[in-house]
């Protein structure tokens, strides 16, 4: 029996999934495995606690003696919860998380065995970095790197079965200082934003001393049966089905979105939610998504660094918990052709330490002017750096999704809703006039009354926008479901920091010339609206008209990763990142190289899997069925039956034979194309070649014939689980 039918049998033998106990109140377990401030208070001395807090709040350095105390406190807390090992937990550029477990256990020089965890072990570690991507950084600079403690993200305990490990969030850098992960540049970007935003806030409120960027992600994913997934080598190796004919029923009835959550998936959700709560991940919503077997979860928003850690952690927890339920989570952007793919909307805003959301319209003219300032600066930042934002979401997986009439197009535009469009239009309409202090445009900025209207406006049309204002935050929707949010968040916060710094300079220049503060601010806001209005778009982002219109407006529309990545190393990007202290030029070049290599490898693996599956699964099944037909025709002929009565079989034979030969031929051609691409030395050229000469030329072509065969060949000969089984057996 083929693995496909064994898998279907296994599926039928499952007794409705794993038992998950009754729900506990979330607050009873929330943060149970996190070294929270409250726990720190309990386990640390006054001195250590204060030092840790100062470091969390203001990035103050912790000295060795205090670090020893903190480490001791951490260990006694962890041991009280049955922990034996610890690890520095970090996010290398591979896109997954990395850990190297060390035991507290050690043997002293006199032979006594003790458990130990000192400040040095807390603060710094040297993982064997040679197997993490560095884009040539390590080759050029230094062969090894180290992980360093990030006190702003609390330590947590990861439970795997009965094992418990203390995880310490860290950054990962080369000895020469270059960052090798997602977190280190993100922290720099957030610091740059904090500084620039506080200075602008001080125009309106002198009490603001800190601005934190906030992120609430929405994670989409597919869940399918594990046995069925294991019977698909493509899912196993690429998380994507490279073949598969569309099932008779897909998502056309929209019945999944509104339907109830299937029981087995529901048990899985409750289980991974409980794990997440213990880790302090504040999940709040769960629901079905549009495609069959597709779901979404979202937390309450948090400070960006923590939110990014929590998202990475969640992806890990989900995949692990799914195994317990004999399910497989697919985080790939496009696991199935013909139905929606998955994204990860990044809801983003900024908040002051005085408790103000800087992207929420205020209740007074003054607070509204502050809102308008941050709102217009965001639009300007996205306008000026749309290419860079596009590069931050580029990946082989996301290429299948962007612009596919389900996800935002590859054109970066901003949706602000009808009301705010009008407000911006009115300010822009007064170009040439001088604002004055008693100006209606300033005094009558009456935005809060319009919030309900704003929200109404947001429920429909903005779905097609990659970057939409949704009442009190922007939603960056083009991010891929498997992505680490760290990269898009680094870019977004850096471009915002940079734009705000320029804004401050521009306003100060006008004030110096004698303008009143509010008037100067209004003038610069007006100037920015004029300069960036090309990026504003309220229409249907999926329409062909928009592509034409966007081109007229000069907005970039780059559809493939190798070219989208160019923006990462443009002169403009280099200037931006170096002046804001986020990346050095060599770091940017290294990252560019790494992204290109990731792209090449992904396409390479998919091409190989396509070839293997065609040769080992598809063609043998087709030939078996071909032989059955031949035997049948021969038999009928031998009996002297009229030729007309088996002509159907002959036509089928012809069709099958034709598909077989086209597949065979193109698989061979694709291997040749890969060889040509592999011989290209320049990484960018190689990536472009893999895209145009391998992927574009052969993927759809081969797939077309394989999917046709799937519809012709007898079901029982077909060895790969079909879409209907993957999507509807759960
Ligand atoms: P919707 O479900 O309509 O998209 P929600 O208000 O439920 O809108 O928010 C969606 C996501 O946006 C949630 O993860 C939420 O936490 C997040 N969010 C809300 N306010 C902010 C904010 N100020 N900053 C960042 N994210 C936010
Ligand atoms: Mg949303």
XYZ file of C-alpha atoms and ligand atoms in Angstrom:
758
model
C 0.000 0.000 0.000
C 1.420 3.424 -0.851
C 2.239 5.881 1.911
C -0.741 7.927 0.763
C -3.258 5.212 1.598
C -1.465 4.277 4.797
C -1.687 7.927 5.796
C -5.397 8.041 5.056
C -5.855 4.875 7.129
C -3.858 6.392 9.956
C -6.006 9.444 9.775
C -9.147 7.329 10.126
C -7.700 5.465 13.088
C -7.097 8.649 15.084
C -9.614 8.902 17.860
C -10.493 12.546 17.418
C -7.207 13.925 18.657
C -5.339 14.424 21.897
C -7.215 15.092 25.128
C -6.586 18.599 26.352
C -7.669 19.258 29.913
C -10.298 21.821 30.859
C -9.334 25.432 30.176
C -7.667 27.266 33.000
C -8.159 30.947 33.527
C -5.480 32.672 31.460
C -4.410 34.855 34.367
C -3.717 31.746 36.451
C -0.917 30.623 34.127
C 0.076 33.803 32.306
C 3.807 34.434 32.503
C 4.278 31.452 34.816
C 7.525 30.541 33.012
C 8.844 34.085 32.657
C 11.316 35.916 34.844
C 8.964 38.858 35.196
C 9.591 42.010 37.200
C 7.545 40.511 39.984
C 9.649 37.354 40.090
C 12.804 39.445 39.837
C 11.661 41.432 42.870
C 11.308 38.218 44.790
C 14.548 36.504 43.735
C 16.947 39.449 43.495
C 18.607 41.685 46.039
C 17.604 45.349 46.010
C 20.807 46.292 44.268
C 20.464 43.644 41.582
C 16.800 44.403 41.027
C 17.428 48.134 40.642
C 20.311 47.563 38.290
C 18.265 45.186 36.144
C 15.419 47.683 35.991
C 17.690 50.565 35.036
C 19.064 48.426 32.292
C 15.600 47.519 30.999
C 14.364 51.111 31.114
C 17.365 53.078 30.048
C 19.761 50.562 28.560
C 22.215 51.056 31.473
C 25.131 48.659 31.605
C 25.122 46.016 34.325
C 28.462 45.439 36.032
C 29.963 42.025 36.660
C 29.344 41.845 40.408
C 25.670 42.660 39.939
C 25.461 40.284 36.990
C 26.628 37.503 39.289
C 23.806 38.331 41.675
C 21.251 38.389 38.882
C 22.534 35.079 37.540
C 22.272 33.527 40.991
C 18.708 34.810 41.351
C 17.807 33.503 37.911
C 19.232 30.109 38.741
C 17.392 29.743 42.018
C 14.137 30.733 40.348
C 14.764 28.332 37.470
C 15.768 25.480 39.794
C 12.649 26.032 41.853
C 10.833 25.155 38.630
C 12.855 22.046 37.863
C 15.282 23.563 35.365
C 18.635 21.844 34.877
C 19.965 23.517 31.729
C 20.215 26.990 30.328
C 20.720 28.373 26.868
C 21.332 31.653 25.133
C 18.371 31.989 22.812
C 18.937 33.979 19.636
C 17.628 34.646 16.149
C 20.268 34.034 13.489
C 19.613 35.026 9.897
C 18.507 31.512 8.971
C 15.053 32.628 10.077
C 14.616 30.129 12.885
C 15.763 30.397 16.473
C 18.951 28.898 17.801
C 19.894 27.466 21.165
C 22.821 25.618 22.649
C 21.983 23.984 25.936
C 24.478 24.004 28.759
C 24.014 22.364 32.104
C 24.187 24.252 35.403
C 26.123 21.193 36.478
C 29.883 21.527 36.662
C 32.848 19.891 38.386
C 35.236 22.017 40.409
C 39.028 21.563 40.367
C 38.900 19.486 43.546
C 36.395 17.136 41.958
C 33.202 18.276 43.697
C 30.148 18.370 41.518
C 28.039 21.504 41.896
C 25.408 23.471 40.029
C 26.598 26.872 38.961
C 25.503 29.804 36.831
C 27.521 32.993 37.099
C 27.283 36.469 35.633
C 29.720 35.671 32.869
C 27.565 32.795 31.655
C 24.504 35.043 31.773
C 26.055 37.920 29.888
C 28.040 36.246 27.165
C 28.415 32.925 25.328
C 30.297 31.658 22.347
C 28.133 29.438 20.248
C 29.899 27.686 17.415
C 28.946 30.260 14.850
C 30.560 28.761 11.811
C 27.367 27.148 10.634
C 25.221 30.287 10.744
C 24.995 32.466 7.658
C 27.205 35.517 7.723
C 27.264 36.560 4.072
C 31.033 36.583 4.063
C 31.248 38.693 7.207
C 33.070 36.110 9.223
C 35.352 35.252 6.369
C 36.405 38.865 6.051
C 36.531 39.726 9.710
C 36.551 37.085 12.363
C 35.624 33.444 12.361
C 33.663 33.457 15.566
C 30.872 35.376 17.179
C 29.274 35.615 20.573
C 25.805 35.970 22.017
C 25.156 38.768 24.501
C 22.285 39.083 26.958
C 19.408 41.418 26.053
C 17.965 42.412 29.445
C 15.011 44.177 27.770
C 13.455 40.814 26.914
C 12.906 38.679 30.012
C 14.379 35.201 30.433
C 11.886 32.345 30.158
C 11.660 28.616 30.714
C 10.981 26.382 27.750
C 9.244 23.128 28.599
C 9.764 20.259 26.213
C 8.199 17.084 27.536
C 9.582 16.802 31.048
C 12.691 18.794 30.173
C 12.956 22.405 31.256
C 15.483 24.884 29.940
C 16.163 28.431 31.050
C 16.308 30.555 27.885
C 18.128 33.873 27.905
C 17.243 36.172 24.984
C 20.447 37.402 23.396
C 21.836 39.235 20.416
C 24.372 37.472 18.188
C 27.394 39.442 16.977
C 30.779 38.799 15.408
C 33.891 39.482 17.461
C 34.517 42.493 15.298
C 31.118 43.851 16.264
C 29.046 43.163 13.149
C 25.581 41.857 13.917
C 24.791 38.347 12.774
C 21.131 38.216 13.813
C 17.789 40.021 13.606
C 17.719 41.390 17.126
C 20.895 43.477 17.328
C 19.955 45.858 14.465
C 16.361 45.973 15.676
C 17.463 47.237 19.090
C 19.555 49.915 17.376
C 16.642 50.966 15.182
C 14.338 51.184 18.193
C 16.867 53.311 20.047
C 17.145 55.643 17.038
C 13.376 55.947 16.849
C 13.114 56.612 20.580
C 15.582 59.474 20.381
C 14.124 61.098 17.264
C 10.504 60.691 18.387
C 11.111 62.108 21.871
C 12.598 65.259 20.355
C 9.568 65.755 18.150
C 7.177 64.962 21.021
C 8.837 67.676 23.058
C 7.367 70.279 20.694
C 4.039 69.308 22.205
C 4.831 67.928 25.624
C 8.063 68.466 27.549
C 7.264 65.571 29.877
C 7.859 62.902 27.265
C 11.214 61.205 27.859
C 10.742 57.893 26.068
C 8.938 56.658 22.983
C 8.516 52.942 22.387
C 7.413 51.456 19.110
C 4.625 48.901 19.470
C 3.843 45.828 17.406
C 0.822 43.542 17.264
C 1.309 40.786 14.691
C -1.383 38.582 13.217
C -0.051 35.116 12.399
C -1.720 33.117 9.640
C -0.982 29.403 9.233
C -2.262 26.133 7.815
C -2.809 22.977 9.836
C -2.899 19.555 8.206
C -2.716 15.940 9.329
C 0.826 14.822 10.077
C 0.616 11.428 8.379
C -0.640 13.035 5.187
C 2.064 15.701 5.362
C 4.713 13.020 5.807
C 3.518 11.315 2.653
C 4.343 14.483 0.678
C 8.118 14.857 0.274
C 7.580 18.406 -1.010
C 5.824 19.462 2.214
C 8.500 17.745 4.229
C 11.359 19.527 2.488
C 9.890 22.841 1.345
C 6.656 23.354 3.375
C 4.983 23.881 -0.003
C 3.159 21.563 -2.372
C 4.985 21.822 -5.686
C 2.245 19.758 -7.370
C -1.440 19.159 -6.750
C -4.539 19.549 -8.885
C -7.193 21.887 -7.562
C -9.879 19.981 -5.650
C -13.483 20.193 -6.831
C -14.114 22.303 -3.781
C -11.646 25.005 -2.752
C -12.484 28.213 -0.946
C -15.229 29.355 -3.328
C -18.035 28.786 -0.839
C -16.304 30.941 1.790
C -17.587 28.378 4.261
C -14.322 27.955 6.107
C -13.986 31.576 7.191
C -17.385 31.617 8.833
C -17.355 28.000 9.912
C -16.623 26.648 13.361
C -13.079 25.552 14.154
C -12.619 21.787 13.566
C -12.398 19.899 16.856
C -8.921 18.502 16.452
C -7.532 21.881 15.475
C -9.405 23.462 18.351
C -7.705 21.126 20.824
C -4.370 21.974 19.239
C -5.079 25.711 19.532
C -6.023 25.464 23.200
C -2.886 23.469 23.824
C -0.458 25.861 22.119
C -2.248 28.845 23.623
C -1.726 27.457 27.110
C 1.980 26.949 26.343
C 2.145 30.501 25.002
C 0.442 31.999 28.045
C 2.974 30.367 30.331
C 5.660 32.051 28.240
C 3.946 35.412 28.602
C 2.766 35.626 24.986
C -0.508 37.556 25.270
C -2.549 35.737 22.586
C -6.027 37.073 22.316
C -7.751 36.036 19.110
C -8.055 32.800 17.175
C -10.159 32.132 14.138
C -10.493 30.371 10.814
C -9.085 32.093 7.771
C -10.403 32.197 4.223
C -8.762 29.075 2.824
C -9.710 25.585 4.012
C -7.354 24.426 6.803
C -6.100 27.993 7.293
C -6.216 29.773 10.657
C -4.978 32.890 12.410
C -3.986 33.967 15.875
C -3.042 37.396 17.217
C -1.832 38.736 20.553
C -2.339 41.998 22.360
C 0.331 44.345 21.042
C 3.599 44.832 22.906
C 6.811 46.788 22.685
C 8.420 45.794 19.342
C 11.456 43.879 20.616
C 9.336 41.746 22.915
C 6.641 41.264 20.272
C 9.240 40.012 17.798
C 10.663 37.584 20.370
C 7.175 36.389 21.166
C 6.303 35.820 17.544
C 9.463 33.791 16.936
C 8.803 31.845 20.094
C 5.195 31.240 19.098
C 6.142 29.833 15.700
C 8.407 27.407 17.495
C 5.824 26.467 20.132
C 3.113 25.936 17.505
C 5.232 23.567 15.478
C 6.188 21.566 18.546
C 2.715 21.350 20.045
C 1.296 20.316 16.658
C 3.401 17.141 16.815
C 1.621 16.102 20.008
C -1.632 16.304 18.089
C -0.277 14.466 15.060
C -0.759 17.661 13.107
C 1.607 19.709 11.005
C 1.677 23.500 11.035
C 2.644 25.140 7.752
C 4.002 28.664 8.120
C 4.983 28.937 4.451
C 3.517 31.891 2.542
C 1.954 29.701 -0.128
C 1.646 26.024 0.759
C -1.145 25.391 -1.774
C -1.669 26.810 -5.245
C -5.090 28.170 -6.084
C -6.152 29.086 -2.570
C -5.041 31.956 -0.337
C -1.572 32.061 1.094
C -0.557 33.240 4.558
C 0.719 36.566 5.750
C 1.685 38.177 9.009
C 0.177 41.628 9.351
C 2.392 43.890 11.429
C 0.240 46.405 13.330
C 2.577 49.165 14.342
C 2.425 52.361 16.349
C 4.443 54.395 18.840
C 3.647 55.185 22.464
C 5.082 57.764 24.857
C 6.015 57.197 28.484
C 3.213 59.638 29.284
C 0.761 57.080 27.949
C -0.089 58.568 24.554
C -0.472 56.485 21.403
C 1.148 58.764 18.834
C -0.974 57.413 16.001
C -4.307 57.871 17.774
C -6.135 61.075 16.867
C -6.349 63.291 19.943
C -9.190 65.112 21.601
C -7.755 68.625 21.499
C -6.291 70.635 18.626
C -2.849 70.443 20.210
C -2.847 66.675 20.582
C -4.289 66.427 17.109
C -1.377 68.383 15.735
C 0.909 65.880 17.437
C -1.048 63.015 15.881
C -0.918 64.662 12.473
C 2.822 65.149 12.822
C 3.496 61.450 13.414
C 0.884 60.387 10.908
C 2.299 62.517 8.084
C 5.875 61.605 8.982
C 4.954 57.936 8.639
C 3.480 58.550 5.188
C 6.584 60.469 4.199
C 8.870 57.717 5.504
C 7.002 55.051 3.545
C 7.009 57.232 0.443
C 10.712 57.998 0.585
C 11.757 54.441 1.380
C 9.108 52.291 -0.270
C 11.771 50.304 -2.120
C 13.522 49.497 1.128
C 10.270 48.411 2.789
C 9.611 46.177 -0.194
C 13.051 44.618 0.199
C 12.369 43.918 3.869
C 9.514 41.560 3.011
C 11.102 39.915 -0.017
C 11.533 36.150 0.118
C 11.106 33.172 -2.178
C 7.929 32.236 -0.324
C 6.429 35.720 -0.350
C 6.972 35.986 -4.125
C 4.159 33.444 -4.560
C 1.832 35.605 -2.560
C 2.453 39.304 -3.198
C 0.355 40.557 -6.052
C -1.602 37.328 -6.306
C -5.014 38.924 -5.715
C -5.183 37.773 -2.141
C -2.259 39.637 -0.684
C -1.185 43.229 -1.220
C 0.530 43.940 -4.515
C 4.284 44.397 -4.749
C 3.643 48.150 -5.016
C 4.000 49.790 -1.616
C 1.238 52.354 -1.060
C -0.496 53.825 1.983
C -4.237 53.753 2.697
C -5.497 56.410 5.129
C -9.277 56.340 4.652
C -11.637 58.904 3.253
C -11.732 61.280 6.173
C -8.006 61.660 6.672
C -7.522 61.909 2.910
C -9.809 64.910 3.047
C -7.916 66.437 5.974
C -4.605 65.993 4.141
C -6.175 67.352 0.953
C -7.354 70.495 2.735
C -3.942 71.205 4.209
C -2.317 70.592 0.857
C -4.872 72.841 -0.849
C -3.512 75.814 1.035
C -0.070 75.755 -0.468
C 1.196 79.306 -0.866
C -0.976 80.653 1.935
C 0.572 81.393 5.289
C -0.849 79.578 8.321
C -1.205 81.668 11.476
C -1.637 80.780 15.109
C -5.362 81.342 15.132
C -5.654 79.314 11.994
C -8.727 77.171 11.578
C -6.619 74.429 10.067
C -4.853 74.117 13.405
C -7.607 75.042 15.844
C -10.315 73.027 14.222
C -8.380 69.833 13.744
C -11.233 67.820 15.092
C -10.222 64.302 14.402
C -11.513 62.322 17.334
C -15.143 62.787 16.406
C -14.435 61.099 13.139
C -12.929 57.925 14.552
C -16.112 55.880 14.214
C -16.316 56.949 10.598
C -12.665 56.108 10.159
C -13.121 52.625 11.448
C -16.171 52.015 9.308
C -14.207 53.119 6.344
C -11.526 50.641 7.219
C -13.562 47.505 7.207
C -13.714 47.029 3.478
C -11.606 48.760 0.886
C -8.296 48.854 2.647
C -7.915 45.068 2.621
C -5.959 45.364 -0.590
C -3.482 47.895 0.782
C 0.008 46.841 1.883
C 0.221 49.641 4.445
C -3.075 50.823 5.896
C -4.025 53.224 8.655
C -6.581 51.470 10.838
C -7.728 54.153 13.271
C -4.913 54.137 15.815
C -2.047 52.290 14.133
C -0.669 51.380 10.741
C -0.943 47.842 9.514
C 1.953 46.612 7.371
C 0.269 43.745 5.600
C 2.785 42.581 3.079
C 4.945 40.723 5.612
C 5.143 36.977 4.933
C 3.813 34.424 7.413
C 7.136 32.665 7.976
C 9.181 35.858 8.265
C 10.947 37.073 11.368
C 9.254 40.460 11.972
C 12.642 41.759 13.097
C 13.713 42.730 9.609
C 10.619 44.690 8.504
C 10.485 46.293 11.964
C 14.138 47.347 11.750
C 13.469 49.040 8.433
C 10.184 50.657 9.435
C 11.517 52.080 12.683
C 14.728 53.291 11.086
C 12.991 55.126 8.250
C 10.626 56.649 10.782
C 13.516 57.759 13.008
C 15.259 59.305 10.041
C 12.165 61.113 8.785
C 11.435 62.493 12.254
C 14.978 63.796 12.590
C 14.677 65.611 9.290
C 11.287 66.919 10.355
C 12.797 68.368 13.509
C 15.524 70.082 11.502
C 13.012 71.482 9.020
C 10.720 72.828 11.730
C 13.585 74.312 13.747
C 14.805 76.114 10.634
C 11.429 77.810 10.227
C 11.245 78.661 13.925
C 14.678 80.245 13.651
C 13.358 82.384 10.821
C 10.680 83.653 13.186
C 7.707 81.336 12.689
C 5.676 80.362 15.724
C 6.108 76.683 16.595
C 2.640 75.496 15.525
C 2.825 77.467 12.321
C 6.235 76.043 11.483
C 4.962 72.522 12.165
C 1.940 73.078 9.936
C 4.116 74.296 7.111
C 6.421 71.326 7.249
C 3.456 68.951 7.500
C 2.085 70.603 4.387
C 5.416 70.303 2.622
C 5.600 66.586 3.473
C 2.066 65.963 2.266
C 2.933 67.513 -1.079
C 6.152 65.530 -1.333
C 4.666 62.186 -0.454
C 1.113 62.190 -1.742
C 2.080 59.902 -4.632
C 2.210 57.000 -2.170
C -1.380 57.545 -0.979
C -3.869 55.209 -2.611
C -7.433 54.495 -1.601
C -8.549 52.301 -4.483
C -8.446 48.602 -5.211
C -4.852 47.436 -4.889
C -5.614 44.243 -6.836
C -6.753 46.032 -9.983
C -4.710 46.241 -13.165
C -5.477 49.961 -13.342
C -3.488 50.476 -10.169
C -0.355 48.994 -11.739
C -0.667 51.455 -14.600
C -1.441 54.362 -12.280
C 1.402 53.452 -9.896
C 3.824 53.452 -12.777
C 2.685 56.937 -13.784
C 3.246 58.054 -10.211
C 6.742 56.618 -10.290
C 6.108 54.048 -7.546
C 8.288 50.949 -7.760
C 6.564 47.646 -8.571
C 9.182 44.962 -8.166
C 7.729 41.494 -8.329
C 10.638 39.246 -7.588
C 13.003 38.865 -4.670
C 16.405 39.070 -6.385
C 15.562 42.512 -7.773
C 13.611 43.730 -4.747
C 16.695 43.086 -2.620
C 18.723 45.662 -4.572
C 17.209 48.385 -2.396
C 19.044 46.949 0.635
C 22.378 48.139 -0.684
C 21.416 51.296 -2.556
C 23.356 54.452 -1.756
C 20.203 55.777 -0.117
C 19.918 52.745 2.163
C 23.577 52.929 3.072
C 23.248 56.552 4.022
C 20.088 55.886 6.010
C 21.398 52.956 8.032
C 24.857 54.318 8.726
C 23.661 57.767 9.829
C 21.120 56.162 12.154
C 23.687 53.745 13.546
C 21.728 50.622 12.587
C 23.952 48.893 10.023
C 27.450 49.472 8.738
C 27.971 49.153 4.999
C 29.617 45.768 5.350
C 26.701 44.503 7.438
C 24.286 45.622 4.735
C 26.273 43.933 2.030
C 26.500 40.763 4.088
C 22.756 40.726 4.685
C 22.057 41.322 1.030
C 24.272 38.370 0.186
C 22.558 36.170 2.777
C 19.085 36.987 1.471
C 20.162 36.221 -2.084
C 21.676 32.935 -0.971
C 18.534 31.998 0.913
C 16.537 32.687 -2.222
C 18.850 30.623 -4.406
C 18.785 27.684 -2.017
C 15.017 27.722 -1.704
C 14.509 27.696 -5.469
C 17.219 25.089 -5.855
C 15.615 22.771 -3.314
C 12.179 23.209 -4.856
C 13.541 22.454 -8.303
C 15.191 19.288 -7.013
C 12.053 18.188 -5.215
C 10.042 18.761 -8.380
C 12.448 16.631 -10.339
C 12.537 13.848 -7.751
C 8.793 13.709 -7.354
C 8.258 13.646 -11.090
C 10.734 10.835 -11.539
C 9.905 8.737 -8.493
C 6.218 9.337 -7.914
C 4.442 10.901 -10.849
C 5.898 9.098 -13.837
C 5.804 5.592 -12.259
C 2.125 6.080 -11.381
C 1.362 7.318 -14.885
C 3.254 4.437 -16.477
C 1.487 1.862 -14.306
C -1.832 3.215 -15.400
C -0.615 3.420 -18.979
C 0.188 -0.303 -18.815
C -3.265 -1.097 -17.456
C -4.770 0.711 -20.412
C -2.480 -1.078 -22.845
C -3.458 -4.471 -21.416
C -7.073 -3.476 -21.624
C -6.839 -2.330 -25.239
C -4.876 -5.418 -26.257
C -7.422 -7.676 -24.638
C -10.312 -5.970 -26.379
C -8.469 -6.115 -29.663
C -7.692 -9.830 -29.208
C -11.358 -10.499 -28.662
C -11.978 -8.866 -32.026
C -14.016 -6.041 -30.542
C -14.735 -3.127 -32.874
C -11.969 -0.496 -32.767
C -14.477 2.306 -32.129
C -15.342 0.714 -28.801
C -11.857 1.183 -27.344
C -10.912 4.432 -29.025
C -11.511 6.316 -25.738
C -8.831 4.229 -24.074
C -6.510 4.968 -26.959
C -7.110 8.716 -26.638
C -6.397 8.506 -22.912
C -3.232 6.579 -23.645
C -2.127 9.236 -26.068
C -2.785 12.057 -23.624
C -1.015 10.305 -20.794
C 1.937 9.488 -23.019
C 2.185 13.089 -24.107
C 2.189 14.424 -20.528
C 4.780 11.841 -19.577
C 7.114 12.878 -22.350
C 6.680 16.624 -21.738
C 7.388 16.145 -18.024
C 10.394 13.938 -18.665
C 11.836 16.366 -21.200
C 11.349 19.475 -19.069
C 12.659 17.906 -15.894
C 15.864 17.173 -17.797
C 15.962 20.677 -19.222
C 15.461 22.110 -15.748
C 18.455 20.151 -14.476
C 20.513 21.647 -17.294
C 19.242 25.141 -16.479
C 20.237 24.648 -12.874
C 23.722 23.652 -13.899
C 24.045 26.854 -15.910
C 22.790 28.934 -12.971
C 25.073 27.144 -10.534
C 28.088 28.172 -12.567
C 27.387 31.874 -12.195
C 29.838 33.339 -9.719
C 28.070 36.589 -8.860
C 25.400 35.873 -6.234
C 22.918 38.433 -7.524
C 23.242 37.237 -11.113
C 22.894 33.672 -9.920
C 19.700 34.494 -8.011
C 18.266 36.272 -11.042
C 19.173 33.306 -13.200
C 17.525 30.868 -10.788
C 14.414 32.991 -10.917
C 14.145 33.608 -14.666
C 15.791 30.484 -16.088
C 14.765 27.837 -13.565
C 11.681 28.929 -11.660
C 9.867 31.048 -14.260
C 10.640 28.737 -17.174
C 9.917 25.350 -15.643
C 7.951 25.396 -12.379
C 4.530 26.228 -13.786
C 5.124 24.314 -16.990
C 6.030 21.032 -15.310
C 3.350 21.475 -12.735
C 0.699 21.986 -15.392
C 1.372 18.559 -16.907
C 1.718 16.795 -13.553
C -1.595 18.212 -12.364
C -3.235 17.102 -15.629
C -1.907 13.597 -15.057
C -3.313 13.605 -11.545
C -6.753 14.078 -13.090
C -6.240 11.319 -15.683
C -4.512 8.562 -13.722
C -6.569 6.124 -11.639
C -6.856 7.402 -8.073
C -5.476 4.240 -6.522
C -2.251 4.523 -8.539
C -1.583 8.076 -7.321
C 0.893 8.029 -4.451
C 0.910 11.646 -3.270
C -1.931 12.760 -0.978
C -4.240 14.972 -2.988
C -5.336 18.506 -2.166
C -8.771 17.342 -1.060
C -7.174 15.031 1.502
C -4.604 17.537 2.741
C -7.141 20.326 3.053
C -10.272 18.591 4.213
C -9.176 15.667 6.410
C -8.435 17.200 9.786
P -8.412 44.105 13.621
O -8.682 42.768 14.236
O -9.604 44.786 13.068
O -7.290 44.089 12.626
P -7.550 44.935 16.283
O -7.846 46.188 17.010
O -8.102 43.691 16.859
O -7.944 45.131 14.775
O -5.988 44.827 16.210
C -5.296 43.931 15.449
C -3.913 43.873 16.029
O -3.418 45.199 16.170
C -3.834 43.227 17.406
O -2.702 42.385 17.456
C -3.662 44.411 18.305
O -2.977 44.088 19.483
C -2.833 45.332 17.426
N -2.822 46.717 17.895
C -3.827 47.441 18.413
N -3.389 48.655 18.799
C -2.052 48.706 18.513
C -1.027 49.672 18.705
N -1.251 50.851 19.257
N 0.225 49.353 18.292
C 0.487 48.164 17.735
N -0.438 47.229 17.540
C -1.696 47.479 17.925
Mg -6.039 43.246 11.040
